Structure formats: C-alpha cells, structure tokens
C-alpha cells in the first residue's frame, strides 16, 4: 500500500493562500492513502464559511481525522496572552482513504497539544 505523508507548517500570515497552494500540489502528486498533518496556523472547516478566517477542506476531499470517532473538535492551542483556545493543528486524510482510525488523542504540551492517531 502506498502512503503519501505530508507535514505542513503554515506561515503566520497568508495561511489560506499557502495551504490552498500546498493542497493543490498534494492533489497533483499524491499516491495511495494521503495523510496531511501539523500546524496550519488557522482554523479549517468542513462547512461553507463566510469571511476569510477559515478554509473549507471539504472541497479538497479531506476530512479531519481527529474528529472521526467522536465528532468533537479538540482545541490544540492556548494563547495565554489572549486567554483563548483554538484548533490550528490537524491530521487530515482523504475521504477515500482505506485507513481506519481507531482513536485520536490530544495531549498537553506547553500551550500546544500533541496529536496521536
């Protein structure tokens, strides 16, 4: 079985443009199962979104593998400065993947959460 594993660290500015460019390249070159992980520095969604704050991953045929068993979104980043939580780290997979996810966890680590799939 072929697996394409992609690790992304998005810049703190122009994230949406950067991620769209990376996802187009992934669609062009990926073979077999596709897993795309790490720090996107913005929120992703599988719903239509208004504004420029989120990127809709549904249009790329992707799903958030960390929500698969519970349907619950887990925060992965805490900003002490703003006293806010957000989810900016993801493990995405193609909707057509045959890989089965049994469990997804986030573990605390200095303001960020590590993800285990």
mmCIF file of N, CA and C in Angstrom:
data_model
loop_
_atom_site.group_PDB
_atom_site.id
_atom_site.type_symbol
_atom_site.label_atom_id
_atom_site.label_comp_id
_atom_site.label_asym_id
_atom_site.label_seq_id
_atom_site.Cartn_x
_atom_site.Cartn_y
_atom_site.Cartn_z
ATOM 1 N N UNK A 1 0.842 -1.173 0.000
ATOM 2 C CA UNK A 1 0.000 0.000 0.000
ATOM 3 C C UNK A 1 0.893 1.244 0.000
ATOM 4 N N UNK A 2 0.611 2.162 -0.903
ATOM 5 C CA UNK A 2 1.343 3.423 -0.950
ATOM 6 C C UNK A 2 0.674 4.433 -0.031
ATOM 7 N N UNK A 3 1.507 5.225 0.663
ATOM 8 C CA UNK A 3 1.012 6.283 1.544
ATOM 9 C C UNK A 3 1.783 7.554 1.245
ATOM 10 N N UNK A 4 1.061 8.647 1.056
ATOM 11 C CA UNK A 4 1.680 9.958 0.922
ATOM 12 C C UNK A 4 1.477 10.677 2.245
ATOM 13 N N UNK A 5 2.583 10.994 2.924
ATOM 14 C CA UNK A 5 2.545 11.681 4.207
ATOM 15 C C UNK A 5 3.101 13.081 4.013
ATOM 16 N N UNK A 6 2.298 14.091 4.359
ATOM 17 C CA UNK A 6 2.684 15.483 4.163
ATOM 18 C C UNK A 6 2.681 16.179 5.515
ATOM 19 N N UNK A 7 3.757 16.891 5.817
ATOM 20 C CA UNK A 7 3.844 17.678 7.041
ATOM 21 C C UNK A 7 3.862 19.150 6.660
ATOM 22 N N UNK A 8 2.972 19.932 7.271
ATOM 23 C CA UNK A 8 2.836 21.347 6.921
ATOM 24 C C UNK A 8 3.089 22.210 8.147
ATOM 25 N N UNK A 9 3.848 23.274 7.963
ATOM 26 C CA UNK A 9 3.932 24.337 8.964
ATOM 27 C C UNK A 9 3.627 25.627 8.225
ATOM 28 N N UNK A 10 2.424 26.127 8.391
ATOM 29 C CA UNK A 10 1.998 27.325 7.663
ATOM 30 C C UNK A 10 2.599 28.580 8.281
ATOM 31 N N UNK A 11 2.834 29.579 7.458
ATOM 32 C CA UNK A 11 3.319 30.858 7.985
ATOM 33 C C UNK A 11 2.221 31.526 8.816
ATOM 34 N N UNK A 12 2.591 32.531 9.591
ATOM 35 C CA UNK A 12 1.618 33.247 10.420
ATOM 36 C C UNK A 12 0.811 34.271 9.639
ATOM 37 N N UNK A 13 1.149 34.491 8.394
ATOM 38 C CA UNK A 13 0.401 35.422 7.534
ATOM 39 C C UNK A 13 0.107 34.718 6.217
ATOM 40 N N UNK A 14 -0.993 35.062 5.586
ATOM 41 C CA UNK A 14 -1.399 34.478 4.297
ATOM 42 C C UNK A 14 -1.532 32.955 4.349
ATOM 43 N N UNK A 15 -2.003 32.444 5.485
ATOM 44 C CA UNK A 15 -2.123 30.996 5.659
ATOM 45 C C UNK A 15 -3.043 30.363 4.627
ATOM 46 N N UNK A 16 -4.176 30.993 4.385
ATOM 47 C CA UNK A 16 -5.169 30.411 3.476
ATOM 48 C C UNK A 16 -4.576 30.213 2.085
ATOM 49 N N UNK A 17 -3.893 31.211 1.568
ATOM 50 C CA UNK A 17 -3.256 31.125 0.252
ATOM 51 C C UNK A 17 -2.200 30.021 0.244
ATOM 52 N N UNK A 18 -1.377 29.961 1.284
ATOM 53 C CA UNK A 18 -0.314 28.962 1.385
ATOM 54 C C UNK A 18 -0.896 27.546 1.418
ATOM 55 N N UNK A 19 -1.909 27.333 2.259
ATOM 56 C CA UNK A 19 -2.494 25.997 2.401
ATOM 57 C C UNK A 19 -3.169 25.555 1.109
ATOM 58 N N UNK A 20 -3.890 26.458 0.452
ATOM 59 C CA UNK A 20 -4.519 26.114 -0.833
ATOM 60 C C UNK A 20 -3.467 25.674 -1.843
ATOM 61 N N UNK A 21 -2.346 26.371 -1.886
ATOM 62 C CA UNK A 21 -1.258 26.035 -2.812
ATOM 63 C C UNK A 21 -0.697 24.645 -2.493
ATOM 64 N N UNK A 22 -0.466 24.373 -1.210
ATOM 65 C CA UNK A 22 0.051 23.061 -0.800
ATOM 66 C C UNK A 22 -0.950 21.961 -1.143
ATOM 67 N N UNK A 23 -2.236 22.184 -0.873
ATOM 68 C CA UNK A 23 -3.251 21.159 -1.153
ATOM 69 C C UNK A 23 -3.381 20.873 -2.646
ATOM 70 N N UNK A 24 -3.217 21.892 -3.472
ATOM 71 C CA UNK A 24 -3.224 21.662 -4.931
ATOM 72 C C UNK A 24 -2.046 20.775 -5.333
ATOM 73 N N UNK A 25 -0.870 21.023 -4.746
ATOM 74 C CA UNK A 25 0.315 20.203 -5.040
ATOM 75 C C UNK A 25 0.121 18.772 -4.548
ATOM 76 N N UNK A 26 -0.461 18.627 -3.365
ATOM 77 C CA UNK A 26 -0.725 17.286 -2.829
ATOM 78 C C UNK A 26 -1.644 16.528 -3.778
ATOM 79 N N UNK A 27 -2.720 17.163 -4.228
ATOM 80 C CA UNK A 27 -3.643 16.512 -5.171
ATOM 81 C C UNK A 27 -2.947 16.125 -6.468
ATOM 82 N N UNK A 28 -1.970 16.915 -6.865
ATOM 83 C CA UNK A 28 -1.251 16.659 -8.114
ATOM 84 C C UNK A 28 -0.281 15.486 -7.999
ATOM 85 N N UNK A 29 0.412 15.367 -6.864
ATOM 86 C CA UNK A 29 1.498 14.397 -6.745
ATOM 87 C C UNK A 29 1.222 13.200 -5.838
ATOM 88 N N UNK A 30 0.191 13.239 -5.027
ATOM 89 C CA UNK A 30 -0.049 12.182 -4.042
ATOM 90 C C UNK A 30 -0.367 10.848 -4.701
ATOM 91 N N UNK A 31 0.088 9.782 -4.040
ATOM 92 C CA UNK A 31 -0.215 8.420 -4.470
ATOM 93 C C UNK A 31 -0.730 7.632 -3.275
ATOM 94 N N UNK A 32 -1.750 6.830 -3.500
ATOM 95 C CA UNK A 32 -2.277 5.974 -2.439
ATOM 96 C C UNK A 32 -3.005 6.754 -1.357
ATOM 97 N N UNK A 33 -2.882 6.251 -0.132
ATOM 98 C CA UNK A 33 -3.501 6.902 1.024
ATOM 99 C C UNK A 33 -2.809 8.241 1.266
ATOM 100 N N UNK A 34 -3.561 9.232 1.719
ATOM 101 C CA UNK A 34 -2.998 10.562 1.937
ATOM 102 C C UNK A 34 -3.266 11.004 3.372
ATOM 103 N N UNK A 35 -2.200 11.388 4.076
ATOM 104 C CA UNK A 35 -2.293 11.962 5.413
ATOM 105 C C UNK A 35 -1.534 13.282 5.406
ATOM 106 N N UNK A 36 -2.189 14.337 5.873
ATOM 107 C CA UNK A 36 -1.583 15.670 5.898
ATOM 108 C C UNK A 36 -1.687 16.176 7.330
ATOM 109 N N UNK A 37 -0.546 16.430 7.958
ATOM 110 C CA UNK A 37 -0.556 16.767 9.379
ATOM 111 C C UNK A 37 0.262 18.009 9.697
ATOM 112 N N UNK A 38 -0.048 18.563 10.845
ATOM 113 C CA UNK A 38 0.721 19.565 11.561
ATOM 114 C C UNK A 38 0.040 20.897 11.733
ATOM 115 N N UNK A 39 0.830 21.944 11.782
ATOM 116 C CA UNK A 39 0.389 23.273 12.218
ATOM 117 C C UNK A 39 -0.038 24.119 11.027
ATOM 118 N N UNK A 40 -1.337 24.325 10.885
ATOM 119 C CA UNK A 40 -1.875 25.107 9.772
ATOM 120 C C UNK A 40 -1.975 26.593 10.111
ATOM 121 N N UNK A 41 -1.838 26.936 11.395
ATOM 122 C CA UNK A 41 -1.922 28.323 11.868
ATOM 123 C C UNK A 41 -3.231 29.010 11.497
ATOM 124 N N UNK A 42 -4.272 28.242 11.286
ATOM 125 C CA UNK A 42 -5.617 28.785 11.067
ATOM 126 C C UNK A 42 -6.621 27.663 11.271
ATOM 127 N N UNK A 43 -7.874 28.015 11.436
ATOM 128 C CA UNK A 43 -8.911 27.007 11.601
ATOM 129 C C UNK A 43 -9.391 26.511 10.245
ATOM 130 N N UNK A 44 -9.619 25.205 10.169
ATOM 131 C CA UNK A 44 -10.163 24.578 8.970
ATOM 132 C C UNK A 44 -11.581 24.128 9.289
ATOM 133 N N UNK A 45 -12.399 23.978 8.277
ATOM 134 C CA UNK A 45 -13.778 23.558 8.497
ATOM 135 C C UNK A 45 -14.228 22.660 7.353
ATOM 136 N N UNK A 46 -15.268 21.897 7.601
ATOM 137 C CA UNK A 46 -15.846 21.077 6.530
ATOM 138 C C UNK A 46 -17.188 21.657 6.102
ATOM 139 N N UNK A 47 -17.446 22.887 6.518
ATOM 140 C CA UNK A 47 -18.695 23.555 6.174
ATOM 141 C C UNK A 47 -18.390 24.798 5.353
ATOM 142 N N UNK A 48 -19.416 25.294 4.669
ATOM 143 C CA UNK A 48 -19.255 26.565 3.965
ATOM 144 C C UNK A 48 -18.975 27.640 4.999
ATOM 145 N N UNK A 49 -18.036 28.495 4.695
ATOM 146 C CA UNK A 49 -17.702 29.529 5.660
ATOM 147 C C UNK A 49 -17.708 30.897 4.995
ATOM 148 N N UNK A 50 -18.160 31.864 5.747
ATOM 149 C CA UNK A 50 -18.153 33.240 5.271
ATOM 150 C C UNK A 50 -16.904 33.909 5.817
ATOM 151 N N UNK A 51 -16.392 34.854 5.075
ATOM 152 C CA UNK A 51 -15.212 35.563 5.539
ATOM 153 C C UNK A 51 -13.938 34.844 5.154
ATOM 154 N N UNK A 52 -12.853 35.300 5.722
ATOM 155 C CA UNK A 52 -11.539 34.821 5.320
ATOM 156 C C UNK A 52 -10.807 34.116 6.449
ATOM 157 N N UNK A 53 -11.496 33.792 7.544
ATOM 158 C CA UNK A 53 -10.824 33.260 8.722
ATOM 159 C C UNK A 53 -10.651 31.743 8.710
ATOM 160 N N UNK A 54 -11.426 31.032 7.901
ATOM 161 C CA UNK A 54 -11.351 29.573 7.867
ATOM 162 C C UNK A 54 -11.225 29.086 6.430
ATOM 163 N N UNK A 55 -10.677 27.887 6.283
ATOM 164 C CA UNK A 55 -10.551 27.257 4.973
ATOM 165 C C UNK A 55 -11.432 26.015 4.952
ATOM 166 N N UNK A 56 -12.265 25.876 3.929
ATOM 167 C CA UNK A 56 -13.155 24.733 3.785
ATOM 168 C C UNK A 56 -12.386 23.567 3.166
ATOM 169 N N UNK A 57 -12.156 22.507 3.952
ATOM 170 C CA UNK A 57 -11.389 21.351 3.476
ATOM 171 C C UNK A 57 -12.246 20.372 2.683
ATOM 172 N N UNK A 58 -13.554 20.501 2.783
ATOM 173 C CA UNK A 58 -14.466 19.591 2.089
ATOM 174 C C UNK A 58 -14.260 19.641 0.576
ATOM 175 N N UNK A 59 -13.998 20.814 0.050
ATOM 176 C CA UNK A 59 -13.788 20.989 -1.384
ATOM 177 C C UNK A 59 -12.537 20.291 -1.897
ATOM 178 N N UNK A 60 -11.644 19.914 -0.985
ATOM 179 C CA UNK A 60 -10.419 19.204 -1.359
ATOM 180 C C UNK A 60 -10.552 17.699 -1.119
ATOM 181 N N UNK A 61 -11.753 17.259 -0.719
ATOM 182 C CA UNK A 61 -11.977 15.835 -0.464
ATOM 183 C C UNK A 61 -11.295 15.355 0.799
ATOM 184 N N UNK A 62 -11.088 16.262 1.767
ATOM 185 C CA UNK A 62 -10.387 15.933 3.005
ATOM 186 C C UNK A 62 -11.336 15.928 4.196
ATOM 187 N N UNK A 63 -10.919 15.207 5.240
ATOM 188 C CA UNK A 63 -11.663 15.228 6.498
ATOM 189 C C UNK A 63 -10.676 15.272 7.657
ATOM 190 N N UNK A 64 -11.131 15.790 8.775
ATOM 191 C CA UNK A 64 -10.325 15.901 9.989
ATOM 192 C C UNK A 64 -10.358 14.556 10.712
ATOM 193 N N UNK A 65 -9.253 13.844 10.722
ATOM 194 C CA UNK A 65 -9.212 12.505 11.309
ATOM 195 C C UNK A 65 -9.278 12.522 12.828
ATOM 196 N N UNK A 66 -8.977 13.651 13.450
ATOM 197 C CA UNK A 66 -9.048 13.739 14.908
ATOM 198 C C UNK A 66 -10.489 13.843 15.406
ATOM 199 N N UNK A 67 -11.441 14.133 14.544
ATOM 200 C CA UNK A 67 -12.854 14.237 14.939
ATOM 201 C C UNK A 67 -13.648 13.002 14.567
ATOM 202 N N UNK A 68 -13.011 12.050 13.938
ATOM 203 C CA UNK A 68 -13.736 10.969 13.282
ATOM 204 C C UNK A 68 -14.538 10.088 14.244
ATOM 205 N N UNK A 69 -13.968 9.719 15.403
ATOM 206 C CA UNK A 69 -14.699 8.786 16.257
ATOM 207 C C UNK A 69 -15.699 9.477 17.160
ATOM 208 N N UNK A 70 -15.451 10.741 17.509
ATOM 209 C CA UNK A 70 -16.357 11.394 18.456
ATOM 210 C C UNK A 70 -17.153 12.535 17.846
ATOM 211 N N UNK A 71 -16.668 13.077 16.745
ATOM 212 C CA UNK A 71 -17.311 14.240 16.156
ATOM 213 C C UNK A 71 -17.048 15.514 16.935
ATOM 214 N N UNK A 72 -16.204 15.427 17.971
ATOM 215 C CA UNK A 72 -15.909 16.570 18.830
ATOM 216 C C UNK A 72 -14.576 17.179 18.421
ATOM 217 N N UNK A 73 -14.577 18.474 18.209
ATOM 218 C CA UNK A 73 -13.352 19.186 17.874
ATOM 219 C C UNK A 73 -12.565 19.443 19.152
ATOM 220 N N UNK A 74 -11.282 19.144 19.139
ATOM 221 C CA UNK A 74 -10.432 19.360 20.306
ATOM 222 C C UNK A 74 -9.510 20.547 20.040
ATOM 223 N N UNK A 75 -9.417 21.439 21.007
ATOM 224 C CA UNK A 75 -8.506 22.571 20.864
ATOM 225 C C UNK A 75 -7.069 22.080 20.927
ATOM 226 N N UNK A 76 -6.197 22.694 20.127
ATOM 227 C CA UNK A 76 -4.798 22.279 20.097
ATOM 228 C C UNK A 76 -3.844 23.400 20.475
ATOM 229 N N UNK A 77 -4.374 24.598 20.729
ATOM 230 C CA UNK A 77 -3.500 25.720 21.068
ATOM 231 C C UNK A 77 -4.187 26.624 22.084
ATOM 232 N N UNK A 78 -3.417 27.062 23.068
ATOM 233 C CA UNK A 78 -3.908 28.025 24.048
ATOM 234 C C UNK A 78 -3.020 29.255 24.009
ATOM 235 N N UNK A 79 -3.627 30.413 23.861
ATOM 236 C CA UNK A 79 -2.903 31.677 23.900
ATOM 237 C C UNK A 79 -3.115 32.308 25.266
ATOM 238 N N UNK A 80 -2.078 32.293 26.094
ATOM 239 C CA UNK A 80 -2.156 32.915 27.410
ATOM 240 C C UNK A 80 -2.326 34.419 27.306
ATOM 241 N N UNK A 81 -1.725 34.984 26.293
ATOM 242 C CA UNK A 81 -1.806 36.428 26.085
ATOM 243 C C UNK A 81 -3.250 36.881 25.859
ATOM 244 N N UNK A 82 -3.997 36.096 25.071
ATOM 245 C CA UNK A 82 -5.381 36.446 24.748
ATOM 246 C C UNK A 82 -6.401 35.632 25.547
ATOM 247 N N UNK A 83 -5.893 34.669 26.340
ATOM 248 C CA UNK A 83 -6.746 33.778 27.119
ATOM 249 C C UNK A 83 -7.804 33.108 26.231
ATOM 250 N N UNK A 84 -7.339 32.560 25.094
ATOM 251 C CA UNK A 84 -8.241 31.901 24.148
ATOM 252 C C UNK A 84 -7.694 30.535 23.741
ATOM 253 N N UNK A 85 -8.601 29.661 23.380
ATOM 254 C CA UNK A 85 -8.258 28.349 22.841
ATOM 255 C C UNK A 85 -8.641 28.316 21.370
ATOM 256 N N UNK A 86 -7.872 27.598 20.567
ATOM 257 C CA UNK A 86 -8.235 27.429 19.163
ATOM 258 C C UNK A 86 -7.694 26.098 18.662
ATOM 259 N N UNK A 87 -8.175 25.696 17.525
ATOM 260 C CA UNK A 87 -7.689 24.470 16.888
ATOM 261 C C UNK A 87 -7.004 24.869 15.600
ATOM 262 N N UNK A 88 -5.676 24.778 15.596
ATOM 263 C CA UNK A 88 -4.900 25.147 14.414
ATOM 264 C C UNK A 88 -4.036 23.990 13.924
ATOM 265 N N UNK A 89 -4.038 22.889 14.664
ATOM 266 C CA UNK A 89 -3.256 21.705 14.304
ATOM 267 C C UNK A 89 -4.224 20.590 13.924
ATOM 268 N N UNK A 90 -3.923 19.925 12.832
ATOM 269 C CA UNK A 90 -4.844 18.919 12.301
ATOM 270 C C UNK A 90 -4.079 17.723 11.753
ATOM 271 N N UNK A 91 -4.765 16.597 11.709
ATOM 272 C CA UNK A 91 -4.336 15.458 10.908
ATOM 273 C C UNK A 91 -5.490 15.214 9.943
ATOM 274 N N UNK A 92 -5.246 15.493 8.673
ATOM 275 C CA UNK A 92 -6.278 15.351 7.647
ATOM 276 C C UNK A 92 -6.031 14.096 6.830
ATOM 277 N N UNK A 93 -7.091 13.534 6.315
ATOM 278 C CA UNK A 93 -6.989 12.393 5.423
ATOM 279 C C UNK A 93 -7.980 12.548 4.287
ATOM 280 N N UNK A 94 -7.674 11.917 3.167
ATOM 281 C CA UNK A 94 -8.611 11.908 2.043
ATOM 282 C C UNK A 94 -9.848 11.120 2.450
ATOM 283 N N UNK A 95 -11.001 11.573 2.011
ATOM 284 C CA UNK A 95 -12.247 10.863 2.311
ATOM 285 C C UNK A 95 -12.244 9.462 1.707
ATOM 286 N N UNK A 96 -11.439 9.246 0.683
ATOM 287 C CA UNK A 96 -11.379 7.948 0.008
ATOM 288 C C UNK A 96 -10.346 7.007 0.627
ATOM 289 N N UNK A 97 -9.611 7.452 1.649
ATOM 290 C CA UNK A 97 -8.616 6.590 2.296
ATOM 291 C C UNK A 97 -9.262 5.322 2.831
ATOM 292 N N UNK A 98 -8.512 4.234 2.778
ATOM 293 C CA UNK A 98 -8.984 2.973 3.335
ATOM 294 C C UNK A 98 -8.449 2.760 4.752
ATOM 295 N N UNK A 99 -7.553 3.648 5.201
ATOM 296 C CA UNK A 99 -7.005 3.564 6.553
ATOM 297 C C UNK A 99 -8.140 3.780 7.548
ATOM 298 N N UNK A 100 -8.197 2.928 8.563
ATOM 299 C CA UNK A 100 -9.224 3.077 9.589
ATOM 300 C C UNK A 100 -8.608 3.686 10.840
ATOM 301 N N UNK A 101 -9.223 4.738 11.343
ATOM 302 C CA UNK A 101 -8.755 5.396 12.556
ATOM 303 C C UNK A 101 -9.508 4.806 13.737
ATOM 304 N N UNK A 102 -8.755 4.251 14.690
ATOM 305 C CA UNK A 102 -9.386 3.683 15.876
ATOM 306 C C UNK A 102 -9.542 4.724 16.972
ATOM 307 N N UNK A 103 -8.558 5.628 17.070
ATOM 308 C CA UNK A 103 -8.590 6.594 18.161
ATOM 309 C C UNK A 103 -7.726 7.798 17.813
ATOM 310 N N UNK A 104 -8.155 8.959 18.237
ATOM 311 C CA UNK A 104 -7.364 10.174 18.097
ATOM 312 C C UNK A 104 -7.302 10.875 19.438
ATOM 313 N N UNK A 105 -6.107 11.301 19.854
ATOM 314 C CA UNK A 105 -5.940 11.944 21.158
ATOM 315 C C UNK A 105 -5.145 13.231 21.006
ATOM 316 N N UNK A 106 -5.430 14.180 21.872
ATOM 317 C CA UNK A 106 -4.562 15.341 22.017
ATOM 318 C C UNK A 106 -4.001 15.296 23.427
ATOM 319 N N UNK A 107 -2.699 15.542 23.544
ATOM 320 C CA UNK A 107 -2.026 15.518 24.839
ATOM 321 C C UNK A 107 -1.410 16.889 25.104
ATOM 322 N N UNK A 108 -1.505 17.403 26.343
ATOM 323 C CA UNK A 108 -0.989 18.745 26.638
ATOM 324 C C UNK A 108 0.531 18.817 26.562
ATOM 325 N N UNK A 109 1.027 19.934 26.014
ATOM 326 C CA UNK A 109 2.465 20.160 25.939
ATOM 327 C C UNK A 109 2.729 21.653 25.779
ATOM 328 N N UNK A 110 2.933 22.370 26.862
ATOM 329 C CA UNK A 110 3.349 23.777 26.860
ATOM 330 C C UNK A 110 2.534 24.682 25.943
ATOM 331 N N UNK A 111 1.254 24.750 26.126
ATOM 332 C CA UNK A 111 0.425 25.655 25.328
ATOM 333 C C UNK A 111 -0.071 25.028 24.039
ATOM 334 N N UNK A 112 0.682 24.077 23.506
ATOM 335 C CA UNK A 112 0.254 23.331 22.319
ATOM 336 C C UNK A 112 -0.193 21.956 22.762
ATOM 337 N N UNK A 113 -0.907 21.272 21.917
ATOM 338 C CA UNK A 113 -1.334 19.911 22.194
ATOM 339 C C UNK A 113 -0.696 19.001 21.150
ATOM 340 N N UNK A 114 -0.082 17.911 21.595
ATOM 341 C CA UNK A 114 0.423 16.940 20.633
ATOM 342 C C UNK A 114 -0.736 16.046 20.224
ATOM 343 N N UNK A 115 -0.695 15.560 18.996
ATOM 344 C CA UNK A 115 -1.785 14.731 18.481
ATOM 345 C C UNK A 115 -1.276 13.327 18.199
ATOM 346 N N UNK A 116 -2.041 12.352 18.611
ATOM 347 C CA UNK A 116 -1.719 10.949 18.357
ATOM 348 C C UNK A 116 -2.899 10.316 17.657
ATOM 349 N N UNK A 117 -2.624 9.606 16.587
ATOM 350 C CA UNK A 117 -3.678 8.970 15.804
ATOM 351 C C UNK A 117 -3.452 7.481 15.807
#
